[in-house]
Short mmCIF file of C-alpha atoms in Angstrom, two decimals:
data_model
loop_
_atom_site.label_atom_id
_atom_site.label_comp_id
_atom_site.label_asym_id
_atom_site.label_seq_id
_atom_site.Cartn_x
_atom_site.Cartn_y
_atom_site.Cartn_z
CA MET A 1 -29.17 -235.91 215.69
CA TYR A 2 -30.74 -239.36 215.72
CA VAL A 3 -34.48 -239.98 215.93
CA TYR A 4 -36.50 -243.16 216.36
CA ILE A 5 -38.97 -244.17 213.64
CA ASN A 6 -40.97 -247.38 213.49
CA GLY A 7 -38.44 -249.64 215.17
CA GLN A 8 -35.28 -248.05 213.78
CA PHE A 9 -32.90 -245.22 214.62
CA ALA A 10 -31.96 -242.82 211.86
CA LYS A 11 -30.39 -239.41 211.38
CA LYS A 12 -33.01 -236.71 211.28
CA GLU A 13 -32.19 -235.89 207.62
CA GLU A 14 -33.05 -239.46 206.62
CA VAL A 15 -36.48 -239.71 208.27
CA MET A 16 -39.44 -239.93 205.87
CA ILE A 17 -43.14 -240.75 206.04
CA SER A 18 -45.61 -241.29 203.23
CA PRO A 19 -47.90 -238.46 202.07
CA PHE A 20 -50.68 -241.06 202.42
CA ASP A 21 -50.26 -241.01 206.20
CA HIS A 22 -53.64 -239.95 207.60
CA GLY A 23 -51.81 -237.91 210.19
CA PHE A 24 -50.69 -235.73 207.28
CA LEU A 25 -53.91 -235.91 205.25
CA TYR A 26 -56.47 -235.56 208.06
CA GLY A 27 -54.59 -234.57 211.23
CA LEU A 28 -55.12 -237.98 212.84
CA GLY A 29 -52.26 -238.09 215.27
CA VAL A 30 -51.42 -237.51 218.92
CA PHE A 31 -48.20 -236.70 220.71
CA GLU A 32 -46.62 -236.17 224.10
CA THR A 33 -43.77 -233.87 225.04
CA PHE A 34 -41.84 -234.48 228.24
CA ARG A 35 -38.46 -233.89 229.80
CA ILE A 36 -35.57 -236.19 230.55
CA TYR A 37 -33.80 -235.18 233.77
CA ASN A 38 -30.40 -236.81 234.16
CA GLY A 39 -31.66 -239.80 232.19
CA HIS A 40 -35.07 -240.04 233.93
CA PRO A 41 -38.27 -239.46 231.89
CA PHE A 42 -40.33 -237.43 234.35
CA LEU A 43 -43.98 -238.53 234.73
CA LEU A 44 -43.63 -240.94 231.80
CA ASP A 45 -46.50 -243.13 233.02
CA ASP A 46 -48.88 -240.16 233.03
CA HIS A 47 -47.84 -239.13 229.54
CA LEU A 48 -48.33 -242.67 228.24
CA GLU A 49 -51.72 -242.90 229.92
CA ARG A 50 -52.89 -239.81 228.04
CA LEU A 51 -51.23 -240.90 224.78
CA ASN A 52 -52.89 -244.32 224.89
CA ALA A 53 -56.28 -242.76 225.62
CA GLY A 54 -55.84 -240.36 222.69
CA MET A 55 -54.95 -243.18 220.31
CA LYS A 56 -58.07 -245.06 221.40
CA THR A 57 -60.20 -242.00 220.60
CA LEU A 58 -58.59 -241.75 217.14
CA ASN A 59 -59.13 -245.47 216.50
CA ILE A 60 -55.39 -246.16 216.38
CA ASP A 61 -54.92 -249.77 217.43
CA ALA A 62 -51.78 -249.40 219.54
CA ALA A 63 -50.69 -248.85 223.14
CA PHE A 64 -47.33 -248.17 224.75
CA SER A 65 -45.94 -249.47 228.02
CA ARG A 66 -43.27 -247.90 230.19
CA GLU A 67 -40.86 -250.75 229.45
CA GLU A 68 -41.30 -250.42 225.69
CA VAL A 69 -40.75 -246.67 225.64
CA LEU A 70 -37.87 -246.83 228.11
CA LYS A 71 -35.99 -249.18 225.80
CA ILE A 72 -36.38 -246.67 222.95
CA LEU A 73 -35.41 -243.72 225.11
CA LYS A 74 -32.29 -245.33 226.55
CA GLU A 75 -30.91 -246.13 223.12
CA LEU A 76 -31.95 -242.78 221.68
CA LEU A 77 -30.27 -240.86 224.52
CA ALA A 78 -27.14 -242.98 224.20
CA LYS A 79 -26.90 -242.43 220.44
CA ASN A 80 -27.28 -238.68 220.89
CA ARG A 81 -25.22 -238.52 224.11
CA TYR A 82 -27.97 -236.64 225.94
CA LYS A 83 -28.58 -236.73 229.70
CA HIS A 84 -31.08 -233.87 229.80
CA ALA A 85 -33.49 -233.66 226.88
CA TYR A 86 -36.81 -232.62 225.39
CA ILE A 87 -38.69 -235.60 223.98
CA ARG A 88 -41.62 -235.59 221.55
CA LEU A 89 -43.28 -238.99 221.19
CA ASN A 90 -45.46 -238.72 218.09
CA VAL A 91 -47.98 -241.27 216.81
CA SER A 92 -49.83 -240.66 213.54
CA ALA A 93 -52.55 -242.90 212.17
CA GLY A 94 -50.43 -244.40 209.40
CA ASN A 95 -50.97 -244.89 205.70
CA GLY A 96 -54.38 -245.27 204.09
CA GLU A 97 -56.37 -244.49 201.00
CA ILE A 98 -57.48 -240.96 200.26
CA GLY A 99 -60.82 -240.57 201.98
CA LEU A 100 -62.11 -240.76 205.53
CA GLN A 101 -61.56 -244.15 207.18
CA THR A 102 -63.81 -245.69 209.80
CA GLU A 103 -61.82 -248.89 210.36
CA SER A 104 -59.04 -249.05 212.95
CA TYR A 105 -55.53 -247.96 212.02
CA THR A 106 -53.29 -250.92 212.72
CA GLU A 107 -49.90 -249.66 211.48
CA PRO A 108 -49.33 -246.19 212.91
CA ASN A 109 -46.16 -244.22 212.28
CA VAL A 110 -44.26 -243.79 215.54
CA ILE A 111 -41.51 -241.18 215.76
CA VAL A 112 -39.55 -240.08 218.83
CA PHE A 113 -37.74 -236.74 218.49
CA PRO A 114 -35.11 -235.63 221.05
CA LYS A 115 -33.55 -232.21 221.60
CA PRO A 116 -30.79 -231.45 224.10
CA LEU A 117 -31.65 -229.29 227.09
CA SER A 118 -29.46 -227.73 229.73
CA PRO A 119 -30.01 -228.85 233.33
CA PRO A 120 -32.67 -226.58 234.88
CA VAL A 121 -31.31 -223.84 237.13
CA GLU A 122 -34.28 -221.73 238.23
CA MET A 123 -37.76 -220.74 237.18
CA ALA A 124 -38.08 -218.60 234.06
CA GLU A 125 -40.59 -215.76 234.37
CA LYS A 126 -43.06 -214.62 231.71
CA MET A 127 -45.52 -211.85 231.03
CA ALA A 128 -49.06 -213.04 230.25
CA VAL A 129 -51.38 -211.23 227.85
CA LEU A 130 -54.99 -211.86 226.91
CA LEU A 131 -55.44 -212.98 223.33
CA ASP A 132 -57.97 -211.50 220.92
CA ILE A 133 -58.45 -214.87 219.26
CA LYS A 134 -60.73 -217.15 221.29
CA ARG A 135 -60.03 -220.73 222.30
CA ASN A 136 -61.66 -223.14 219.88
CA THR A 137 -63.76 -225.97 221.24
CA PRO A 138 -62.42 -229.55 221.27
CA GLU A 139 -63.06 -231.65 218.17
CA GLY A 140 -64.59 -234.41 220.31
CA GLY A 141 -65.63 -234.94 223.90
CA GLU A 142 -62.40 -233.54 225.32
CA ARG A 143 -59.29 -231.86 223.98
CA LEU A 144 -56.57 -234.22 222.79
CA LYS A 145 -52.91 -233.37 222.45
CA SER A 146 -53.32 -233.86 218.74
CA HIS A 147 -52.05 -232.55 215.41
CA HIS A 148 -54.86 -229.96 215.31
CA TYR A 149 -52.85 -226.86 216.25
CA LEU A 150 -54.13 -224.05 214.02
CA ASN A 151 -55.80 -222.21 216.92
CA ASN A 152 -52.48 -222.23 218.81
CA VAL A 153 -50.48 -221.19 215.73
CA LEU A 154 -52.77 -218.22 215.05
CA ALA A 155 -52.50 -217.21 218.70
CA LYS A 156 -48.71 -217.39 218.57
CA ARG A 157 -48.70 -215.20 215.47
CA GLU A 158 -50.83 -212.69 217.38
CA ILE A 159 -48.26 -212.19 220.17
CA GLY A 160 -45.07 -212.86 218.20
CA ASN A 161 -41.94 -214.78 219.12
CA ALA A 162 -40.93 -213.04 222.36
CA PRO A 163 -39.70 -215.88 224.60
CA ASP A 164 -40.80 -214.11 227.80
CA MET A 165 -44.46 -213.74 226.80
CA GLU A 166 -47.41 -216.16 226.84
CA GLY A 167 -50.86 -215.57 225.39
CA VAL A 168 -53.92 -216.58 227.42
CA PHE A 169 -57.13 -217.65 225.71
CA LEU A 170 -60.66 -216.81 226.71
CA THR A 171 -63.48 -219.12 225.63
CA GLN A 172 -66.20 -217.82 223.34
CA GLU A 173 -68.27 -217.33 226.53
CA GLY A 174 -65.56 -215.15 228.06
CA PHE A 175 -64.10 -217.58 230.61
CA LEU A 176 -60.36 -218.03 231.15
CA SER A 177 -59.13 -221.26 229.63
CA GLU A 178 -55.39 -221.79 229.05
CA GLY A 179 -52.22 -220.43 227.50
CA ILE A 180 -51.00 -221.12 223.98
CA VAL A 181 -48.72 -223.89 225.29
CA SER A 182 -49.57 -223.89 228.98
CA ASN A 183 -52.17 -224.17 231.70
CA ILE A 184 -52.80 -221.24 234.05
CA PHE A 185 -53.09 -221.04 237.85
CA TRP A 186 -53.51 -218.18 240.32
CA TYR A 187 -53.45 -217.90 244.10
CA LYS A 188 -55.73 -215.71 246.23
CA ASP A 189 -56.79 -215.80 249.88
CA GLY A 190 -55.37 -219.25 250.59
CA ILE A 191 -56.86 -220.90 247.49
CA LEU A 192 -55.21 -222.04 244.27
CA PHE A 193 -57.51 -221.57 241.26
CA THR A 194 -57.34 -223.00 237.75
CA PRO A 195 -59.87 -223.30 234.91
CA ALA A 196 -61.83 -226.56 234.80
CA ILE A 197 -61.26 -229.02 231.99
CA GLU A 198 -64.92 -228.42 231.06
CA THR A 199 -63.82 -225.06 229.62
CA GLY A 200 -62.29 -227.12 226.80
CA ILE A 201 -58.65 -226.94 227.88
CA LEU A 202 -56.02 -229.62 227.51
CA ASN A 203 -55.76 -231.49 230.81
CA GLY A 204 -52.01 -230.96 231.05
CA ILE A 205 -49.79 -233.54 232.71
CA THR A 206 -47.93 -230.82 234.61
CA ARG A 207 -51.29 -229.23 235.47
CA ARG A 208 -52.42 -232.48 237.09
CA PHE A 209 -49.09 -232.91 238.86
CA VAL A 210 -49.13 -229.37 240.29
CA ILE A 211 -52.70 -229.86 241.52
CA ALA A 212 -51.55 -233.03 243.27
CA LEU A 213 -48.49 -231.23 244.69
CA ALA A 214 -50.64 -228.38 245.99
CA ARG A 215 -53.13 -230.68 247.69
CA GLU A 216 -50.30 -232.76 249.17
CA ALA A 217 -48.95 -229.50 250.62
CA GLY A 218 -52.34 -228.72 252.19
CA LEU A 219 -53.54 -226.09 249.74
CA THR A 220 -57.17 -225.86 248.68
CA VAL A 221 -57.45 -226.19 244.90
CA ARG A 222 -60.54 -225.08 243.00
CA GLU A 223 -61.26 -225.81 239.34
CA GLY A 224 -64.05 -223.87 237.72
CA PHE A 225 -65.30 -221.23 235.28
CA TYR A 226 -63.61 -217.89 235.95
CA LYS A 227 -63.57 -214.45 234.36
CA GLN A 228 -60.33 -212.59 233.73
CA GLU A 229 -61.06 -210.16 236.58
CA GLU A 230 -60.77 -213.00 239.08
CA ALA A 231 -57.25 -213.84 237.93
CA GLU A 232 -56.30 -210.16 237.75
CA ALA A 233 -57.13 -209.83 241.48
CA ALA A 234 -54.75 -212.68 242.39
CA ASP A 235 -51.73 -212.48 244.68
CA GLU A 236 -49.72 -214.74 242.36
CA ILE A 237 -50.17 -216.16 238.85
CA PHE A 238 -48.17 -218.92 237.20
CA LEU A 239 -48.24 -221.17 234.13
CA THR A 240 -47.41 -224.86 233.79
CA ASN A 241 -45.91 -226.80 230.92
CA SER A 242 -44.06 -230.13 230.84
CA ILE A 243 -40.96 -228.61 229.24
CA GLN A 244 -40.97 -225.18 230.91
CA GLU A 245 -42.16 -226.60 234.26
CA ILE A 246 -43.67 -223.94 236.58
CA VAL A 247 -43.47 -220.45 235.05
CA PRO A 248 -44.22 -217.48 237.34
CA VAL A 249 -46.06 -214.54 235.77
CA THR A 250 -44.71 -211.02 236.32
CA SER A 251 -47.58 -209.12 234.68
CA PHE A 252 -51.06 -209.81 233.37
CA SER A 253 -53.51 -207.32 231.85
CA GLY A 254 -51.49 -204.36 233.10
CA THR A 255 -51.13 -205.62 236.68
CA ASP A 256 -47.79 -206.63 238.17
CA TYR A 257 -47.24 -209.82 240.16
CA PRO A 258 -44.28 -211.07 242.23
CA GLY A 259 -43.15 -213.63 239.63
CA LYS A 260 -40.55 -216.05 240.98
CA GLU A 261 -40.52 -214.21 244.31
CA GLY A 262 -44.06 -215.36 245.03
CA ARG A 263 -44.35 -217.47 248.19
CA ILE A 264 -46.64 -220.13 246.73
CA VAL A 265 -44.83 -220.53 243.43
CA LYS A 266 -41.49 -220.86 245.24
CA ALA A 267 -42.89 -223.54 247.53
CA LEU A 268 -44.45 -225.52 244.69
CA TYR A 269 -41.30 -225.30 242.59
CA LYS A 270 -39.21 -226.59 245.47
CA HIS A 271 -41.41 -229.71 245.66
CA TYR A 272 -41.42 -230.06 241.86
CA GLU A 273 -37.64 -229.84 241.77
CA ALA A 274 -37.31 -232.56 244.42
CA HIS A 275 -39.30 -235.10 242.38
CA ARG A 276 -38.30 -234.62 238.75
CA GLU A 277 -35.47 -237.18 238.66
CA THR A 278 -37.51 -239.95 240.32
CA LEU A 279 -41.26 -239.89 239.75
CA TRP A 280 -43.05 -241.89 237.06
CA SER A 281 -46.55 -240.66 237.92
CA ARG A 282 -48.45 -238.13 240.02
CA ILE A 283 -50.06 -241.17 241.69
CA GLN A 284 -46.84 -241.62 243.64
CA LEU A 285 -47.62 -238.40 245.54
CA GLY A 286 -49.50 -240.00 248.41
CA GLY A 287 -51.98 -241.64 246.08
CA ILE A 288 -53.55 -238.31 245.08
CA VAL A 289 -55.02 -238.44 241.60
CA ASN A 290 -56.79 -235.59 239.87
CA ASP A 291 -58.75 -236.57 236.77
#
């Protein structure tokens, strides 16, 4: 497998970074994961928008355009002979002296990792379980998709490696927040609910896109602070993730749900499926933006 690193393409076994990289020493790095569908990087503009904002927060003096990243992706896909792929675009602060740095990082390490994926066939269902470990609070004003993943790793250890299970965090105050690698939604009485970003969750790209899809379809969407009992009373529950797409939930806290047979999740997935080989941004959905 070939990866991209700092302007070059190399076999994965040959890729190296310095131990003086502040992404390694202090966790100063951000990343985006997204899918390539038949050569198209779905919602790439939205991912780059979030990546560029995260780099600004970390004082990394860099920004990526669609054209720049597309050039990398096209060559990377060609070298690996992939048409459908998982992509991780990773930016770490770059090399520095040992010690905390206040000046801007001007030479970040940029690595793009691909993995082959099969063309999607249908939604994959999961069971959702409440985690004992609580969601930590963001390191700054809002949660970045950053290298700080210990809370997620500890949560994953709690539930194990079962591929059909996702753990759901509560905040320290007892409000629903998000999954280990997903955002959570539920439908009840004509309304689609999801925790607000003020709970400290990652404002997922697929989360934003699904909110836009739902509103475009005429659904009422409410973001707020909710207790687990409110989700448990739902007609349908599903998770969202840029790689796994829309994931229907079959059980949560001992209650069964219709999973992929749910009316709302089937309708949303149909719209999602229709757009994934063409859209660059959620903004293209009738101009609806959810920030």
